[in-house]
Amino acid sequence: MGYSAEVVRRARDRLAQAKEDRESENREHLARAYAQVPRIREIDMELRRSMAQAAQAAFSGGVDVQEAMARVREQNLALQREREQLAETYFEEGYLDDSPICDKCGGTGYIGSTMCECLAELCRQEQKKELTILTGGRENFSQFRLDYYPDRVDPKYGVSPRSIMERVLETCRRYAMTFNQNSGNLLFVGGTGLGKTFLSACIARVVADRGYSVIYETSAHLFSKLEQAKFSPNEDNRREAAKFNDCDLLIIDDLGTEMPGQFVTAALYTLLNDRLLAGKPMVVSTNLNMDEMSRRYSPQIASRLHGGFNRMTFVGEDIRVLKNRGY
């Protein structure tokens, strides 16, 4: 999963702290056990001596090596059984269990060069926190109210806005629940206050919950970060820009609300082109139609949005206005 460097850093910090806390707790438990039951300290010292004896026997060679190793093994097993019996007698279960924070990676977060599931889970949690801050954290498909959309047939579409939005809702829900690297792209088109941002946030939360890396940005913030990386190319700015290409799903909300200019057009073309060529899914929402896209940016960008995305048209009345009227 292509988590951003900042998300991974926060997750690794949490794992390191958890590892330190576990080791500190284990040391504290052992110190108390030694004070309360001195025989446990003696056993541990004997176990360390026997390990040294085993190592010495292995290096010395000779016909008695296997016999010496067998004696050490028997002695160790007897000491371990005595230690376990003392632990069970004087302490609650697991009190002297000194297992690491993660049995698979030992608390390092990696198995070889592969991220361990313990660190991946912390990355998912950190990403969800980030998305909650950006989206408000309350969006849920079940909260999407279809009763805000008229149920009467609109001559322009031949069906009611509610029917259209029912299909949009179902498409978005299915996209999120079945998301994978081959899910393709969605383009949300329609006026303000019709639910584009809400459904974008719903998709972000569900896809992130399923363990994929998701970057959700408003258009203005996205181009601001790309501009900083271009004209103030320090390490932090470069990492911020890189995450837009690296993530599993990129969601760009309110495309067309940023300040226009040559840099925005060039940056948008590059971002769309790179992710389309790499087959990395995107969700883009905008108030602009295709003609307006072509005029504001370029025909090439409009062509990519038209040909490379599954277009979802949002219809109805501005929900914010309806709420103000008491609906």
Short mmCIF file of C-alpha atoms in Angstrom, two decimals:
data_model
loop_
_atom_site.label_atom_id
_atom_site.label_comp_id
_atom_site.label_asym_id
_atom_site.label_seq_id
_atom_site.Cartn_x
_atom_site.Cartn_y
_atom_site.Cartn_z
CA MET A 1 0.00 0.00 0.00
CA GLY A 2 1.33 3.41 -0.92
CA TYR A 3 0.94 5.22 2.39
CA SER A 4 2.40 8.71 2.59
CA ALA A 5 5.74 9.16 4.32
CA GLU A 6 4.07 11.16 7.10
CA VAL A 7 1.49 8.43 7.78
CA VAL A 8 4.24 5.78 7.90
CA ARG A 9 6.37 7.97 10.18
CA ARG A 10 3.53 8.43 12.67
CA ALA A 11 2.73 4.71 12.57
CA ARG A 12 6.39 3.76 13.13
CA ASP A 13 6.59 6.19 16.05
CA ARG A 14 3.54 4.55 17.64
CA LEU A 15 4.97 1.06 17.10
CA ALA A 16 8.33 2.09 18.57
CA GLN A 17 6.58 3.54 21.61
CA ALA A 18 4.48 0.40 22.04
CA LYS A 19 7.64 -1.75 21.76
CA GLU A 20 9.41 0.38 24.36
CA ASP A 21 6.38 0.24 26.68
CA ARG A 22 6.19 -3.56 26.39
CA GLU A 23 9.92 -4.00 27.07
CA SER A 24 9.75 -1.62 30.04
CA GLU A 25 6.78 -3.52 31.46
CA ASN A 26 8.61 -6.84 31.00
CA ARG A 27 11.67 -5.49 32.83
CA GLU A 28 9.51 -4.18 35.67
CA HIS A 29 7.70 -7.52 36.04
CA LEU A 30 10.99 -9.42 36.07
CA ALA A 31 12.50 -7.13 38.70
CA ARG A 32 9.45 -7.65 40.95
CA ALA A 33 9.61 -11.40 40.40
CA TYR A 34 13.29 -11.49 41.35
CA ALA A 35 12.56 -9.55 44.53
CA GLN A 36 9.57 -11.66 45.50
CA VAL A 37 10.90 -15.08 44.44
CA PRO A 38 14.75 -15.05 44.44
CA ARG A 39 14.80 -18.60 43.06
CA ILE A 40 13.58 -17.24 39.69
CA ARG A 41 16.71 -15.07 39.47
CA GLU A 42 18.86 -18.09 40.28
CA ILE A 43 17.14 -20.11 37.56
CA ASP A 44 17.70 -17.39 34.97
CA MET A 45 21.38 -17.20 35.92
CA GLU A 46 21.69 -20.99 35.63
CA LEU A 47 20.00 -20.90 32.24
CA ARG A 48 22.49 -18.32 30.99
CA ARG A 49 25.42 -20.38 32.30
CA SER A 50 24.10 -23.53 30.67
CA MET A 51 23.77 -21.70 27.34
CA ALA A 52 27.40 -20.63 27.65
CA GLN A 53 28.39 -24.22 28.42
CA ALA A 54 26.48 -25.45 25.37
CA ALA A 55 28.23 -22.92 23.15
CA GLN A 56 31.63 -23.93 24.59
CA ALA A 57 30.90 -27.61 23.99
CA ALA A 58 29.85 -26.94 20.39
CA PHE A 59 33.07 -25.04 19.63
CA SER A 60 35.36 -27.51 21.41
CA GLY A 61 34.39 -30.45 19.22
CA GLY A 62 35.16 -34.05 20.12
CA VAL A 63 33.15 -37.22 20.43
CA ASP A 64 31.35 -36.06 23.59
CA VAL A 65 29.79 -32.96 22.02
CA GLN A 66 26.38 -34.51 21.39
CA GLU A 67 26.32 -36.05 24.87
CA ALA A 68 27.25 -32.71 26.47
CA MET A 69 24.59 -30.88 24.42
CA ALA A 70 21.98 -33.43 25.46
CA ARG A 71 22.85 -32.95 29.15
CA VAL A 72 22.57 -29.16 28.79
CA ARG A 73 19.24 -29.52 27.02
CA GLU A 74 17.84 -31.73 29.78
CA GLN A 75 19.08 -29.33 32.43
CA ASN A 76 17.51 -26.37 30.62
CA LEU A 77 14.15 -28.08 30.25
CA ALA A 78 14.10 -28.92 33.95
CA LEU A 79 14.97 -25.34 34.89
CA GLN A 80 12.31 -23.95 32.56
CA ARG A 81 9.66 -26.25 34.04
CA GLU A 82 10.63 -25.14 37.55
CA ARG A 83 10.48 -21.48 36.48
CA GLU A 84 7.02 -21.95 34.94
CA GLN A 85 5.74 -23.63 38.12
CA LEU A 86 7.03 -20.77 40.28
CA ALA A 87 5.48 -18.19 37.94
CA GLU A 88 2.12 -19.99 38.05
CA THR A 89 2.26 -20.23 41.83
CA TYR A 90 3.14 -16.62 42.66
CA PHE A 91 1.89 -14.52 39.71
CA GLU A 92 -1.09 -14.17 37.41
CA GLU A 93 -1.03 -15.84 34.02
CA GLY A 94 1.30 -14.15 31.54
CA TYR A 95 3.05 -12.00 34.16
CA LEU A 96 6.52 -13.25 33.14
CA ASP A 97 5.69 -13.65 29.46
CA ASP A 98 8.43 -11.64 27.75
CA SER A 99 7.17 -12.11 24.20
CA PRO A 100 7.71 -9.12 21.86
CA ILE A 101 4.97 -6.69 20.85
CA CYS A 102 4.63 -8.64 17.57
CA ASP A 103 5.58 -12.31 17.19
CA LYS A 104 6.08 -11.94 13.43
CA CYS A 105 8.50 -9.01 13.27
CA GLY A 106 9.58 -8.62 16.89
CA GLY A 107 8.26 -5.07 16.91
CA THR A 108 10.47 -3.76 14.09
CA GLY A 109 7.50 -3.30 11.75
CA TYR A 110 9.15 -5.19 8.88
CA ILE A 111 9.77 -8.78 7.88
CA GLY A 112 12.78 -8.37 5.65
CA SER A 113 11.81 -5.50 3.38
CA THR A 114 8.07 -6.21 3.67
CA MET A 115 5.91 -4.16 6.01
CA CYS A 116 4.51 -6.32 8.80
CA GLU A 117 0.76 -6.40 9.41
CA CYS A 118 1.25 -4.76 12.84
CA LEU A 119 2.73 -1.65 11.21
CA ALA A 120 0.26 -1.78 8.31
CA GLU A 121 -2.63 -1.69 10.80
CA LEU A 122 -1.16 1.37 12.51
CA CYS A 123 -0.77 3.00 9.08
CA ARG A 124 -4.45 2.34 8.40
CA GLN A 125 -5.38 3.91 11.72
CA GLU A 126 -3.23 6.99 11.10
CA GLN A 127 -4.66 7.41 7.62
CA LYS A 128 -8.21 7.19 8.97
CA LYS A 129 -7.38 9.94 11.47
CA GLU A 130 -6.07 12.08 8.61
CA LEU A 131 -9.18 11.48 6.50
CA THR A 132 -11.42 12.26 9.47
CA ILE A 133 -9.74 15.64 9.89
CA LEU A 134 -10.12 16.42 6.18
CA THR A 135 -13.67 15.19 5.64
CA GLY A 136 -15.25 15.80 9.03
CA GLY A 137 -15.47 12.10 9.80
CA ARG A 138 -19.27 11.77 9.80
CA GLU A 139 -19.92 10.64 6.24
CA ASN A 140 -21.58 7.27 5.77
CA PHE A 141 -23.43 5.83 2.79
CA SER A 142 -26.42 5.02 4.99
CA GLN A 143 -26.74 8.72 5.85
CA PHE A 144 -27.13 9.78 2.22
CA ARG A 145 -30.72 11.05 2.03
CA LEU A 146 -32.43 10.31 -1.26
CA ASP A 147 -35.57 12.11 -0.10
CA TYR A 148 -33.81 15.42 -0.84
CA TYR A 149 -34.02 14.59 -4.56
CA PRO A 150 -37.36 15.11 -6.39
CA ASP A 151 -39.27 11.94 -7.19
CA ARG A 152 -41.14 13.46 -10.13
CA VAL A 153 -39.96 12.79 -13.70
CA ASP A 154 -37.71 15.50 -15.09
CA PRO A 155 -38.36 15.93 -18.86
CA LYS A 156 -34.67 16.75 -19.34
CA TYR A 157 -33.62 13.26 -18.19
CA GLY A 158 -36.77 11.21 -18.79
CA VAL A 159 -36.61 9.93 -15.20
CA SER A 160 -36.76 11.49 -11.77
CA PRO A 161 -33.65 12.98 -10.12
CA ARG A 162 -34.20 10.52 -7.28
CA SER A 163 -33.91 7.58 -9.66
CA ILE A 164 -30.69 8.98 -11.07
CA MET A 165 -29.23 9.54 -7.61
CA GLU A 166 -30.24 6.05 -6.48
CA ARG A 167 -28.03 4.67 -9.27
CA VAL A 168 -25.22 7.09 -8.37
CA LEU A 169 -25.39 6.04 -4.73
CA GLU A 170 -25.34 2.35 -5.58
CA THR A 171 -22.41 2.80 -7.99
CA CYS A 172 -20.40 4.66 -5.36
CA ARG A 173 -21.18 2.11 -2.66
CA ARG A 174 -20.21 -0.79 -4.94
CA TYR A 175 -17.02 1.03 -6.03
CA ALA A 176 -15.95 1.50 -2.40
CA MET A 177 -16.88 -1.99 -1.17
CA THR A 178 -15.15 -3.79 -4.06
CA PHE A 179 -12.27 -1.36 -4.56
CA ASN A 180 -9.01 -2.75 -5.92
CA GLN A 181 -6.20 -1.55 -8.16
CA ASN A 182 -8.34 -2.25 -11.24
CA SER A 183 -11.42 -0.33 -10.11
CA GLY A 184 -10.94 2.51 -12.58
CA ASN A 185 -11.92 6.13 -12.10
CA LEU A 186 -15.06 8.07 -11.21
CA LEU A 187 -15.91 11.62 -12.30
CA PHE A 188 -18.63 13.38 -10.31
CA VAL A 189 -20.22 16.21 -12.30
CA GLY A 190 -23.02 18.52 -11.19
CA GLY A 191 -23.95 21.76 -9.48
CA THR A 192 -23.15 22.77 -5.94
CA GLY A 193 -24.83 21.13 -2.96
CA LEU A 194 -25.84 17.90 -4.71
CA GLY A 195 -23.79 15.42 -2.64
CA LYS A 196 -20.53 15.11 -4.60
CA THR A 197 -18.29 15.92 -1.65
CA PHE A 198 -20.35 13.75 0.71
CA LEU A 199 -20.12 10.65 -1.50
CA SER A 200 -16.42 11.30 -2.18
CA ALA A 201 -15.82 11.27 1.57
CA CYS A 202 -17.89 8.08 1.97
CA ILE A 203 -15.75 6.34 -0.62
CA ALA A 204 -12.56 7.58 1.06
CA ARG A 205 -13.59 6.20 4.46
CA VAL A 206 -14.71 2.78 3.21
CA VAL A 207 -11.69 2.25 0.96
CA ALA A 208 -9.33 3.31 3.77
CA ASP A 209 -11.12 0.97 6.20
CA ARG A 210 -10.42 -1.87 3.77
CA GLY A 211 -6.68 -1.24 4.07
CA TYR A 212 -5.93 0.82 0.96
CA SER A 213 -4.02 4.07 1.05
CA VAL A 214 -6.26 7.02 0.22
CA ILE A 215 -5.39 10.67 -0.30
CA TYR A 216 -8.33 13.07 -0.18
CA GLU A 217 -7.63 16.69 -1.10
CA THR A 218 -9.60 19.67 -2.24
CA SER A 219 -8.40 20.98 -5.57
CA ALA A 220 -7.07 24.20 -4.06
CA HIS A 221 -4.98 22.39 -1.43
CA LEU A 222 -3.68 19.84 -3.91
CA PHE A 223 -2.33 22.41 -6.36
CA SER A 224 -0.94 24.49 -3.52
CA LYS A 225 1.11 21.50 -2.36
CA LEU A 226 2.25 20.71 -5.90
CA GLU A 227 3.28 24.33 -6.36
CA GLN A 228 5.30 24.28 -3.14
CA ALA A 229 7.09 21.13 -4.28
CA LYS A 230 7.86 22.76 -7.63
CA PHE A 231 9.10 26.17 -6.45
CA SER A 232 10.25 25.36 -2.88
CA PRO A 233 11.65 21.87 -3.39
CA ASN A 234 12.64 20.83 0.13
CA GLU A 235 12.29 17.24 1.36
CA ASP A 236 8.94 17.76 3.13
CA ASN A 237 7.36 19.41 0.10
CA ARG A 238 8.63 16.70 -2.22
CA ARG A 239 7.15 14.00 0.04
CA GLU A 240 3.81 15.81 0.12
CA ALA A 241 3.71 15.92 -3.69
CA ALA A 242 4.88 12.32 -4.11
CA LYS A 243 1.94 10.94 -2.14
CA PHE A 244 -0.49 12.03 -4.87
CA ASN A 245 1.14 9.55 -7.26
CA ASP A 246 1.95 6.86 -4.71
CA CYS A 247 -1.43 6.34 -3.03
CA ASP A 248 -3.84 3.58 -4.07
CA LEU A 249 -6.76 6.00 -4.48
CA LEU A 250 -6.53 9.73 -5.10
CA ILE A 251 -9.68 11.80 -4.51
CA ILE A 252 -9.72 15.37 -5.81
CA ASP A 253 -12.69 17.34 -4.55
CA ASP A 254 -14.07 20.52 -6.17
CA LEU A 255 -11.86 20.59 -9.25
CA GLY A 256 -12.28 24.03 -10.79
CA THR A 257 -12.39 26.01 -7.55
CA GLU A 258 -8.61 26.58 -7.48
CA MET A 259 -6.99 29.69 -8.96
CA PRO A 260 -6.45 29.01 -12.69
CA GLY A 261 -3.11 29.40 -14.40
CA GLN A 262 -0.46 27.73 -16.52
CA PHE A 263 1.04 25.88 -13.57
CA VAL A 264 -2.32 24.38 -12.55
CA THR A 265 -3.03 23.23 -16.11
CA ALA A 266 0.41 21.62 -16.49
CA ALA A 267 0.30 20.02 -13.03
CA LEU A 268 -3.21 18.64 -13.56
CA TYR A 269 -2.29 17.18 -16.95
CA THR A 270 0.81 15.49 -15.52
CA LEU A 271 -1.03 14.11 -12.49
CA LEU A 272 -3.94 12.74 -14.52
CA ASN A 273 -1.67 11.33 -17.20
CA ASP A 274 0.73 9.67 -14.77
CA ARG A 275 -1.99 7.97 -12.77
CA LEU A 276 -3.94 6.90 -15.87
CA LEU A 277 -0.80 5.37 -17.38
CA ALA A 278 -0.02 3.61 -14.09
CA GLY A 279 -3.61 2.37 -13.80
CA LYS A 280 -4.06 3.97 -10.38
CA PRO A 281 -7.69 4.83 -9.56
CA MET A 282 -9.00 8.36 -9.00
CA VAL A 283 -12.23 10.03 -7.98
CA VAL A 284 -12.66 13.61 -9.18
CA SER A 285 -15.60 15.90 -8.41
CA THR A 286 -16.32 19.14 -10.20
CA ASN A 287 -19.03 21.69 -10.91
CA LEU A 288 -17.72 22.12 -14.47
CA ASN A 289 -19.07 20.41 -17.55
CA MET A 290 -16.77 19.11 -20.31
CA ASP A 291 -16.90 22.31 -22.38
CA GLU A 292 -15.98 24.36 -19.33
CA MET A 293 -13.16 21.89 -18.53
CA SER A 294 -11.77 22.31 -22.00
CA ARG A 295 -11.85 26.09 -21.82
CA ARG A 296 -10.49 26.34 -18.28
CA TYR A 297 -7.69 23.81 -18.64
CA SER A 298 -7.13 22.28 -22.08
CA PRO A 299 -8.86 19.95 -24.55
CA GLN A 300 -6.29 17.26 -23.62
CA ILE A 301 -7.30 17.35 -19.97
CA ALA A 302 -11.00 17.35 -20.85
CA SER A 303 -10.38 14.37 -23.12
CA ARG A 304 -8.70 12.39 -20.34
CA LEU A 305 -11.49 13.16 -17.90
CA HIS A 306 -14.10 12.23 -20.50
CA GLY A 307 -12.42 9.07 -21.79
CA GLY A 308 -10.66 7.73 -18.71
CA PHE A 309 -13.43 8.15 -16.11
CA ASN A 310 -16.86 6.70 -15.45
CA ARG A 311 -19.00 9.85 -15.35
CA MET A 312 -21.60 10.22 -12.59
CA THR A 313 -24.03 13.12 -13.14
CA PHE A 314 -25.47 14.61 -9.94
CA VAL A 315 -28.88 16.24 -10.34
CA GLY A 316 -31.54 17.86 -8.17
CA GLU A 317 -31.71 20.97 -6.01
CA ASP A 318 -29.01 22.40 -3.76
CA ILE A 319 -29.37 20.42 -0.52
CA ARG A 320 -27.94 23.27 1.54
CA VAL A 321 -30.74 25.53 0.32
CA LEU A 322 -33.33 22.85 1.04
CA LYS A 323 -32.01 22.45 4.60
CA ASN A 324 -32.24 26.21 5.12
CA ARG A 325 -35.87 26.01 4.08
CA GLY A 326 -36.46 23.41 6.76
CA TYR A 327 -36.57 20.26 4.60
#
